[in-house]
Coordinates of C-alpha atoms in Angstrom, one line a residue:
M419 CA 139.7 67.8 151.1
L420 CA 139.6 68.9 154.7
V421 CA 136.1 70.1 154.4
L422 CA 134.9 66.9 152.7
K423 CA 136.6 64.7 155.4
T424 CA 135.1 66.8 158.2
G425 CA 131.6 66.5 156.6
L426 CA 132.1 62.7 156.4
I427 CA 133.0 62.6 160.1
Q428 CA 129.9 64.6 160.9
R429 CA 127.7 62.1 159.0
L430 CA 129.4 59.1 160.6
V431 CA 129.0 60.6 164.1
E432 CA 125.3 61.5 163.4
T433 CA 124.6 57.9 162.3
G434 CA 126.7 56.3 165.1
D435 CA 129.0 54.7 162.7
G436 CA 132.2 53.3 164.4
K437 CA 134.3 54.4 161.4
A438 CA 134.2 58.0 162.8
A439 CA 137.2 57.5 165.1
G440 CA 139.4 56.3 162.2
E441 CA 138.3 59.2 160.1
V442 CA 139.2 61.6 162.9
G443 CA 142.7 60.2 163.0
E444 CA 143.0 60.5 159.2
T445 CA 141.7 64.0 159.3
L446 CA 144.1 65.0 162.0
E447 CA 147.0 63.7 159.8
L448 CA 145.5 65.7 156.9
V449 CA 145.5 68.9 159.1
R450 CA 149.1 68.3 160.1
D451 CA 150.1 67.9 156.5
L452 CA 148.2 71.0 155.6
A453 CA 149.9 73.0 158.3
G454 CA 153.3 71.8 156.9
D455 CA 152.2 72.9 153.4
V456 CA 151.2 76.3 154.7
R457 CA 154.5 76.7 156.4
A458 CA 156.3 75.7 153.2
V459 CA 154.3 78.2 151.1
A460 CA 155.0 81.0 153.7
H461 CA 158.7 80.3 153.6
G462 CA 158.8 79.9 149.8
S463 CA 159.8 76.3 149.8
A464 CA 156.6 74.8 148.6
G465 CA 156.9 71.9 146.2
C466 CA 154.3 70.3 144.0
S467 CA 154.0 66.6 144.0
L468 CA 151.5 65.1 141.5
E469 CA 152.3 61.6 142.9
D470 CA 151.4 62.7 146.4
E471 CA 148.1 64.2 145.1
L472 CA 147.3 60.9 143.3
A473 CA 147.9 59.0 146.6
A474 CA 145.8 61.5 148.5
A475 CA 143.0 61.3 145.9
R476 CA 142.9 57.5 146.3
A477 CA 143.0 57.7 150.1
L478 CA 140.1 60.2 150.2
L479 CA 138.0 58.4 147.7
E480 CA 138.5 55.0 149.4
S481 CA 137.8 56.6 152.8
V482 CA 134.3 57.4 151.6
G483 CA 133.7 54.0 150.0
V484 CA 134.6 54.8 146.4
R485 CA 136.7 52.2 144.6
C486 CA 139.6 54.0 143.0
Q487 CA 141.8 52.8 140.1
I488 CA 144.8 54.8 139.1
N489 CA 146.8 54.2 135.9
V490 CA 150.0 56.2 135.4
R491 CA 152.1 55.9 132.3
C492 CA 154.1 59.0 131.6
R493 CA 157.6 60.3 132.3
D494 CA 158.4 62.9 135.0
L495 CA 156.7 66.2 134.3
S496 CA 158.0 69.7 134.4
G497 CA 157.2 71.6 137.6
R498 CA 154.7 73.9 135.8
M499 CA 152.8 71.0 134.2
A500 CA 152.9 68.9 137.3
Q501 CA 151.5 71.9 139.3
A502 CA 148.7 72.5 136.8
L503 CA 147.8 68.8 136.7
T504 CA 147.9 68.6 140.5
Y505 CA 145.3 71.4 140.7
V506 CA 143.2 69.8 138.0
L507 CA 143.2 66.5 139.8
R508 CA 142.3 68.1 143.1
E509 CA 139.4 69.9 141.6
A510 CA 138.2 66.9 139.6
I511 CA 138.1 64.7 142.7
T512 CA 136.3 67.4 144.7
N513 CA 133.7 67.5 141.9
V514 CA 133.3 63.7 142.1
L515 CA 132.8 63.9 145.8
R516 CA 130.4 66.8 145.8
H517 CA 128.3 66.1 142.8
A518 CA 128.0 62.4 142.3
A519 CA 127.1 59.4 144.4
A520 CA 130.1 57.5 142.9
Q521 CA 130.9 53.9 143.7
E522 CA 133.9 53.9 141.3
C523 CA 136.4 56.4 140.1
A524 CA 139.2 55.9 137.6
I525 CA 142.2 58.3 137.3
R526 CA 144.4 57.9 134.3
L527 CA 147.6 59.9 133.6
V528 CA 149.2 58.9 130.3
E529 CA 151.6 60.4 127.8
R530 CA 151.0 60.0 124.0
G531 CA 153.0 61.8 121.3
G532 CA 154.2 64.6 123.5
V533 CA 150.8 65.2 125.1
V534 CA 149.9 64.3 128.7
E535 CA 146.4 63.3 129.3
L536 CA 144.8 63.4 132.8
S537 CA 141.4 61.8 132.9
V538 CA 139.0 61.4 135.9
W539 CA 136.0 59.1 135.3
N540 CA 133.3 58.3 137.8
D541 CA 129.9 56.6 138.0
G542 CA 127.0 57.7 140.1
V543 CA 126.3 61.0 138.3
R544 CA 123.1 62.6 139.6
P545 CA 120.8 63.7 136.8
S546 CA 120.7 67.3 137.8
R547 CA 124.5 67.4 137.6
A548 CA 124.8 65.7 134.2
E549 CA 125.9 68.8 132.4
G550 CA 129.3 70.3 133.1
G551 CA 129.1 73.0 135.8
I552 CA 130.8 76.4 136.2
G553 CA 133.7 74.9 138.2
L554 CA 134.7 72.5 135.4
A555 CA 134.3 75.3 132.8
D556 CA 136.6 77.5 134.9
L557 CA 139.1 74.7 135.1
A558 CA 139.0 74.2 131.4
E559 CA 139.7 77.9 130.9
R560 CA 142.7 77.7 133.2
V561 CA 144.1 74.8 131.3
A562 CA 143.6 76.6 128.0
E563 CA 145.6 79.5 129.4
L564 CA 148.5 77.1 129.8
G565 CA 148.2 75.9 126.2
G566 CA 146.1 72.8 127.0
W567 CA 142.5 71.8 126.5
A568 CA 139.9 70.0 128.4
T569 CA 137.0 67.7 127.3
L570 CA 133.9 66.9 129.2
G571 CA 132.4 63.5 128.5
D572 CA 128.7 63.0 128.0
A573 CA 127.0 62.0 131.3
C574 CA 125.3 58.9 130.0
N575 CA 124.3 55.9 132.0
G576 CA 125.3 57.8 135.2
Q577 CA 128.9 58.0 134.1
F578 CA 131.1 61.1 133.6
A579 CA 134.6 61.8 132.5
F580 CA 136.7 65.0 132.7
T581 CA 139.9 65.0 130.7
V582 CA 142.7 67.5 130.4
H583 CA 145.4 67.4 127.6
M584 CA 148.6 69.3 127.9
S585 CA 151.5 69.4 125.5
F586 CA 155.2 69.2 126.5

């Protein structure tokens, strides 16, 4: 996220966009949060908050002009599942920002019949990126190691969805 925000600031500065100053403030806050997270990991007190990651995803997407809709309908998740889904969400959002010219993104976290489904949909798919890349395949492998599975939607009409399913 930090690299993406810094790249955004660079583009804003290069084009003389007045939003750069606000982005610098947000990035500074991100760096402070990151420093706190690093300290927590170093001291063994790191926690995983899927809710915080959802909020961060929305803030990041909206900061670069992508409308973001989040729909959450599931109970509290175990630490292991929440941690895995936090990682999946982070990677999926990075994928949207790096490989699409998205204007809209929808994140859905729902529970159905003992299965939690995290889906990240976006528009603005570039033709050369229409097929799933190595990063998403690696992510699907990691989810499979935890007993879950992932699906990649067909990139049609410039839209793409990545969905992960994990059982309780």
